[in-house]
Amino acid sequence: GGAIALANKEALVAAGHILKAAVEQHGAVLLPTDSEHNAIFQCLAGNAVEDVRRIILTASGGPFRTCSAQQLANVTRERALRHPNWDMGAKITIDSATMFNKGLELIEADHLFPVGLDRIDIVVHPQSIIHSLVEYRDGSLLAQLGPSDMRVPIASCLAWPARMDTPMAPLDLPA
């Protein structure tokens, strides 16, 4: 058993039960590199999943978050490709703009963290600083915050269970 850093959600969405069975069979640990799921993984560290009241995935809301229905009728591909917070490839940017990506992430979270779909919520957080939260049965709410940069969750996976230096500037929380 070793550690596997999973770099795509599609494998879990399409065949999560098969992937999880193989991970369990070989005593491996699955490390999610997706920023939201990596955040949940970090918030769960050292805690029992039985103590989780709910998991909260965050979504920026994308470039159309404040658009009216009338404005949505006239969106363009070019506008959809301008994500307000993340620099990503075209497919995931379009999936994010339509919130389709968040649906995939919900399924991914269900496979990674066995709390049940009814205990996984999604909230819009336009700043994309809080990547996900875990609420525990005692009322505690743990959140993972960081810049909108995939180098952070990737570094988390590469160094796990330790931490490593990254070139990321500290968050300017008062701003």
PDB file of C-alpha atoms in Angstrom:
ATOM      1  CA  GLY A   1       0.000   0.000   0.000  1.00  0.00           C
ATOM      2  CA  GLY A   2       1.196   3.390  -0.982  1.00  0.00           C
ATOM      3  CA  ALA A   3      -0.338   6.734  -1.727  1.00  0.00           C
ATOM      4  CA  ILE A   4      -2.070   7.540  -5.008  1.00  0.00           C
ATOM      5  CA  ALA A   5      -2.598  11.180  -5.957  1.00  0.00           C
ATOM      6  CA  LEU A   6      -5.743  11.212  -8.090  1.00  0.00           C
ATOM      7  CA  ALA A   7      -5.511  14.002 -10.649  1.00  0.00           C
ATOM      8  CA  ASN A   8      -8.884  13.626 -12.359  1.00  0.00           C
ATOM      9  CA  LYS A   9     -12.415  13.381 -11.076  1.00  0.00           C
ATOM     10  CA  GLU A  10     -13.732  11.459 -14.064  1.00  0.00           C
ATOM     11  CA  ALA A  11     -12.174   8.179 -12.865  1.00  0.00           C
ATOM     12  CA  LEU A  12     -14.105   8.390  -9.592  1.00  0.00           C
ATOM     13  CA  VAL A  13     -17.308   9.611 -11.221  1.00  0.00           C
ATOM     14  CA  ALA A  14     -17.316   6.803 -13.803  1.00  0.00           C
ATOM     15  CA  ALA A  15     -15.908   3.940 -11.734  1.00  0.00           C
ATOM     16  CA  GLY A  16     -15.552   5.067  -8.140  1.00  0.00           C
ATOM     17  CA  HIS A  17     -16.619   1.746  -6.668  1.00  0.00           C
ATOM     18  CA  ILE A  18     -13.990  -0.120  -8.726  1.00  0.00           C
ATOM     19  CA  LEU A  19     -11.223   2.356  -7.921  1.00  0.00           C
ATOM     20  CA  LYS A  20     -12.067   2.382  -4.206  1.00  0.00           C
ATOM     21  CA  ALA A  21     -12.120  -1.426  -4.082  1.00  0.00           C
ATOM     22  CA  ALA A  22      -8.647  -1.593  -5.659  1.00  0.00           C
ATOM     23  CA  VAL A  23      -7.317   1.030  -3.245  1.00  0.00           C
ATOM     24  CA  GLU A  24      -8.725  -0.907  -0.266  1.00  0.00           C
ATOM     25  CA  GLN A  25      -7.479  -4.258  -1.613  1.00  0.00           C
ATOM     26  CA  HIS A  26      -3.920  -2.956  -1.792  1.00  0.00           C
ATOM     27  CA  GLY A  27      -4.006  -0.909   1.414  1.00  0.00           C
ATOM     28  CA  ALA A  28      -3.331   2.309  -0.445  1.00  0.00           C
ATOM     29  CA  VAL A  29      -4.400   5.851   0.390  1.00  0.00           C
ATOM     30  CA  LEU A  30      -6.186   7.934  -2.223  1.00  0.00           C
ATOM     31  CA  LEU A  31      -5.064  11.575  -2.154  1.00  0.00           C
ATOM     32  CA  PRO A  32      -7.386  13.911  -4.062  1.00  0.00           C
ATOM     33  CA  THR A  33      -5.658  16.708  -5.959  1.00  0.00           C
ATOM     34  CA  ASP A  34      -8.920  18.483  -6.832  1.00  0.00           C
ATOM     35  CA  SER A  35      -8.782  21.619  -4.655  1.00  0.00           C
ATOM     36  CA  GLU A  36     -12.159  21.120  -2.959  1.00  0.00           C
ATOM     37  CA  HIS A  37     -11.578  17.456  -2.192  1.00  0.00           C
ATOM     38  CA  ASN A  38      -8.012  18.014  -1.090  1.00  0.00           C
ATOM     39  CA  ALA A  39      -9.389  20.639   1.301  1.00  0.00           C
ATOM     40  CA  ILE A  40     -11.901  18.133   2.701  1.00  0.00           C
ATOM     41  CA  PHE A  41      -9.153  15.520   3.027  1.00  0.00           C
ATOM     42  CA  GLN A  42      -7.100  18.006   5.042  1.00  0.00           C
ATOM     43  CA  CYS A  43     -10.081  18.993   7.228  1.00  0.00           C
ATOM     44  CA  LEU A  44     -10.806  15.331   7.982  1.00  0.00           C
ATOM     45  CA  ALA A  45      -7.222  14.511   9.015  1.00  0.00           C
ATOM     46  CA  GLY A  46      -7.210  12.807  12.395  1.00  0.00           C
ATOM     47  CA  ASN A  47     -11.007  12.897  12.703  1.00  0.00           C
ATOM     48  CA  ALA A  48     -13.541  10.090  12.399  1.00  0.00           C
ATOM     49  CA  VAL A  49     -15.896  10.300   9.427  1.00  0.00           C
ATOM     50  CA  GLU A  50     -18.661   9.225  11.841  1.00  0.00           C
ATOM     51  CA  ASP A  51     -18.263  12.588  13.577  1.00  0.00           C
ATOM     52  CA  VAL A  52     -19.000  14.528  10.368  1.00  0.00           C
ATOM     53  CA  ARG A  53     -22.345  16.311  10.292  1.00  0.00           C
ATOM     54  CA  ARG A  54     -21.845  17.516   6.726  1.00  0.00           C
ATOM     55  CA  ILE A  55     -19.304  18.344   4.074  1.00  0.00           C
ATOM     56  CA  ILE A  56     -19.559  21.678   2.281  1.00  0.00           C
ATOM     57  CA  LEU A  57     -18.104  22.075  -1.199  1.00  0.00           C
ATOM     58  CA  THR A  58     -17.577  25.626  -2.379  1.00  0.00           C
ATOM     59  CA  ALA A  59     -18.203  27.005  -5.859  1.00  0.00           C
ATOM     60  CA  SER A  60     -17.197  30.398  -7.201  1.00  0.00           C
ATOM     61  CA  GLY A  61     -20.411  30.610  -9.184  1.00  0.00           C
ATOM     62  CA  GLY A  62     -18.370  31.227 -12.313  1.00  0.00           C
ATOM     63  CA  PRO A  63     -18.599  34.128 -14.732  1.00  0.00           C
ATOM     64  CA  PHE A  64     -22.406  34.036 -14.871  1.00  0.00           C
ATOM     65  CA  ARG A  65     -23.119  34.042 -11.133  1.00  0.00           C
ATOM     66  CA  THR A  66     -24.816  37.449 -11.169  1.00  0.00           C
ATOM     67  CA  CYS A  67     -26.492  37.172 -14.585  1.00  0.00           C
ATOM     68  CA  SER A  68     -30.246  37.367 -15.040  1.00  0.00           C
ATOM     69  CA  ALA A  69     -32.126  34.719 -17.032  1.00  0.00           C
ATOM     70  CA  GLN A  70     -32.273  37.143 -19.935  1.00  0.00           C
ATOM     71  CA  GLN A  71     -28.509  37.698 -19.821  1.00  0.00           C
ATOM     72  CA  LEU A  72     -27.891  33.942 -19.635  1.00  0.00           C
ATOM     73  CA  ALA A  73     -29.782  33.506 -22.897  1.00  0.00           C
ATOM     74  CA  ASN A  74     -27.070  35.524 -24.656  1.00  0.00           C
ATOM     75  CA  VAL A  75     -23.847  34.104 -23.193  1.00  0.00           C
ATOM     76  CA  THR A  76     -20.967  33.292 -25.495  1.00  0.00           C
ATOM     77  CA  ARG A  77     -18.285  30.631 -25.420  1.00  0.00           C
ATOM     78  CA  GLU A  78     -15.659  33.365 -25.123  1.00  0.00           C
ATOM     79  CA  ARG A  79     -17.307  34.799 -22.032  1.00  0.00           C
ATOM     80  CA  ALA A  80     -17.714  31.332 -20.512  1.00  0.00           C
ATOM     81  CA  LEU A  81     -13.977  30.781 -20.942  1.00  0.00           C
ATOM     82  CA  ARG A  82     -13.159  33.775 -18.712  1.00  0.00           C
ATOM     83  CA  HIS A  83     -13.306  32.255 -15.239  1.00  0.00           C
ATOM     84  CA  PRO A  84     -13.064  34.971 -12.573  1.00  0.00           C
ATOM     85  CA  ASN A  85     -10.673  33.134 -10.220  1.00  0.00           C
ATOM     86  CA  TRP A  86      -8.983  30.128 -11.792  1.00  0.00           C
ATOM     87  CA  ASP A  87      -6.743  29.678 -14.838  1.00  0.00           C
ATOM     88  CA  MET A  88      -7.816  26.328 -16.294  1.00  0.00           C
ATOM     89  CA  GLY A  89      -8.144  24.453 -19.564  1.00  0.00           C
ATOM     90  CA  ALA A  90     -11.117  25.071 -21.851  1.00  0.00           C
ATOM     91  CA  LYS A  91     -13.167  21.960 -20.944  1.00  0.00           C
ATOM     92  CA  ILE A  92     -13.069  22.417 -17.185  1.00  0.00           C
ATOM     93  CA  THR A  93     -13.626  26.162 -17.560  1.00  0.00           C
ATOM     94  CA  ILE A  94     -16.817  25.539 -19.556  1.00  0.00           C
ATOM     95  CA  ASP A  95     -17.862  22.814 -17.093  1.00  0.00           C
ATOM     96  CA  SER A  96     -17.301  25.299 -14.254  1.00  0.00           C
ATOM     97  CA  ALA A  97     -19.200  28.100 -15.991  1.00  0.00           C
ATOM     98  CA  THR A  98     -22.238  25.827 -16.382  1.00  0.00           C
ATOM     99  CA  MET A  99     -21.855  24.366 -12.848  1.00  0.00           C
ATOM    100  CA  PHE A 100     -21.565  20.912 -14.461  1.00  0.00           C
ATOM    101  CA  ASN A 101     -18.150  20.556 -12.832  1.00  0.00           C
ATOM    102  CA  LYS A 102     -19.712  21.043  -9.395  1.00  0.00           C
ATOM    103  CA  GLY A 103     -22.084  18.152 -10.111  1.00  0.00           C
ATOM    104  CA  LEU A 104     -19.092  15.961 -10.928  1.00  0.00           C
ATOM    105  CA  GLU A 105     -17.391  17.129  -7.734  1.00  0.00           C
ATOM    106  CA  LEU A 106     -20.473  16.180  -5.712  1.00  0.00           C
ATOM    107  CA  ILE A 107     -20.268  12.627  -7.082  1.00  0.00           C
ATOM    108  CA  GLU A 108     -16.505  12.611  -6.487  1.00  0.00           C
ATOM    109  CA  ALA A 109     -17.003  13.690  -2.863  1.00  0.00           C
ATOM    110  CA  ASP A 110     -19.578  10.956  -2.358  1.00  0.00           C
ATOM    111  CA  HIS A 111     -17.035   8.336  -3.454  1.00  0.00           C
ATOM    112  CA  LEU A 112     -14.134   9.795  -1.472  1.00  0.00           C
ATOM    113  CA  PHE A 113     -15.896  10.623   1.784  1.00  0.00           C
ATOM    114  CA  PRO A 114     -18.589   8.120   2.826  1.00  0.00           C
ATOM    115  CA  VAL A 115     -21.021  10.438   4.606  1.00  0.00           C
ATOM    116  CA  GLY A 116     -23.914  10.113   2.128  1.00  0.00           C
ATOM    117  CA  LEU A 117     -25.065  12.533  -0.562  1.00  0.00           C
ATOM    118  CA  ASP A 118     -27.676  13.993   1.782  1.00  0.00           C
ATOM    119  CA  ARG A 119     -24.823  15.325   3.942  1.00  0.00           C
ATOM    120  CA  ILE A 120     -22.832  16.989   1.174  1.00  0.00           C
ATOM    121  CA  ASP A 121     -23.804  20.591   0.466  1.00  0.00           C
ATOM    122  CA  ILE A 122     -22.619  23.159  -2.058  1.00  0.00           C
ATOM    123  CA  VAL A 123     -22.327  26.879  -1.309  1.00  0.00           C
ATOM    124  CA  VAL A 124     -21.317  29.736  -3.582  1.00  0.00           C
ATOM    125  CA  HIS A 125     -18.181  31.516  -2.400  1.00  0.00           C
ATOM    126  CA  PRO A 126     -17.181  33.941  -5.183  1.00  0.00           C
ATOM    127  CA  GLN A 127     -13.693  34.679  -3.828  1.00  0.00           C
ATOM    128  CA  SER A 128     -12.539  31.024  -4.057  1.00  0.00           C
ATOM    129  CA  ILE A 129     -10.434  31.383  -0.909  1.00  0.00           C
ATOM    130  CA  ILE A 130     -12.318  28.790   1.158  1.00  0.00           C
ATOM    131  CA  HIS A 131     -11.916  25.579  -0.825  1.00  0.00           C
ATOM    132  CA  SER A 132     -14.224  23.390   1.284  1.00  0.00           C
ATOM    133  CA  LEU A 133     -15.463  22.918   4.830  1.00  0.00           C
ATOM    134  CA  VAL A 134     -16.276  20.048   7.154  1.00  0.00           C
ATOM    135  CA  GLU A 135     -18.852  20.510   9.890  1.00  0.00           C
ATOM    136  CA  TYR A 136     -18.634  18.134  12.846  1.00  0.00           C
ATOM    137  CA  ARG A 137     -21.405  16.931  15.129  1.00  0.00           C
ATOM    138  CA  ASP A 138     -20.092  19.100  17.984  1.00  0.00           C
ATOM    139  CA  GLY A 139     -20.732  22.223  15.894  1.00  0.00           C
ATOM    140  CA  SER A 140     -17.102  22.754  14.884  1.00  0.00           C
ATOM    141  CA  LEU A 141     -16.582  23.876  11.311  1.00  0.00           C
ATOM    142  CA  LEU A 142     -13.141  23.302   9.800  1.00  0.00           C
ATOM    143  CA  ALA A 143     -12.229  25.045   6.561  1.00  0.00           C
ATOM    144  CA  GLN A 144      -9.201  24.937   4.315  1.00  0.00           C
ATOM    145  CA  LEU A 145      -8.232  28.319   2.884  1.00  0.00           C
ATOM    146  CA  GLY A 146      -5.659  29.094   0.254  1.00  0.00           C
ATOM    147  CA  PRO A 147      -4.937  30.859  -3.001  1.00  0.00           C
ATOM    148  CA  SER A 148      -6.745  29.831  -6.190  1.00  0.00           C
ATOM    149  CA  ASP A 149      -3.726  27.929  -7.423  1.00  0.00           C
ATOM    150  CA  MET A 150      -3.526  24.194  -8.032  1.00  0.00           C
ATOM    151  CA  ARG A 151       0.090  24.114  -6.849  1.00  0.00           C
ATOM    152  CA  VAL A 152      -1.234  24.120  -3.270  1.00  0.00           C
ATOM    153  CA  PRO A 153      -3.301  20.893  -3.382  1.00  0.00           C
ATOM    154  CA  ILE A 154      -0.681  19.252  -5.602  1.00  0.00           C
ATOM    155  CA  ALA A 155       2.024  20.093  -3.034  1.00  0.00           C
ATOM    156  CA  SER A 156      -0.240  18.706  -0.317  1.00  0.00           C
ATOM    157  CA  CYS A 157      -0.414  15.384  -2.161  1.00  0.00           C
ATOM    158  CA  LEU A 158       3.274  15.249  -3.077  1.00  0.00           C
ATOM    159  CA  ALA A 159       4.412  15.820   0.505  1.00  0.00           C
ATOM    160  CA  TRP A 160       1.658  13.874   2.307  1.00  0.00           C
ATOM    161  CA  PRO A 161       1.598  13.188   5.199  1.00  0.00           C
ATOM    162  CA  ALA A 162       4.081  16.032   5.686  1.00  0.00           C
ATOM    163  CA  ARG A 163       4.077  19.553   4.222  1.00  0.00           C
ATOM    164  CA  MET A 164       6.432  21.188   1.758  1.00  0.00           C
ATOM    165  CA  ASP A 165       7.448  24.723   0.875  1.00  0.00           C
ATOM    166  CA  THR A 166       5.718  26.337  -2.097  1.00  0.00           C
ATOM    167  CA  PRO A 167       6.285  29.694  -3.797  1.00  0.00           C
ATOM    168  CA  MET A 168       2.767  30.810  -2.849  1.00  0.00           C
ATOM    169  CA  ALA A 169       2.397  34.210  -1.223  1.00  0.00           C
ATOM    170  CA  PRO A 170       0.472  34.221   2.065  1.00  0.00           C
ATOM    171  CA  LEU A 171      -3.208  35.100   1.836  1.00  0.00           C
ATOM    172  CA  ASP A 172      -4.029  38.734   2.539  1.00  0.00           C
ATOM    173  CA  LEU A 173      -7.085  38.000   4.692  1.00  0.00           C
ATOM    174  CA  PRO A 174      -7.878  41.581   5.742  1.00  0.00           C
ATOM    175  CA  ALA A 175      -8.153  42.562   2.068  1.00  0.00           C
TER     176      ALA A 175
END
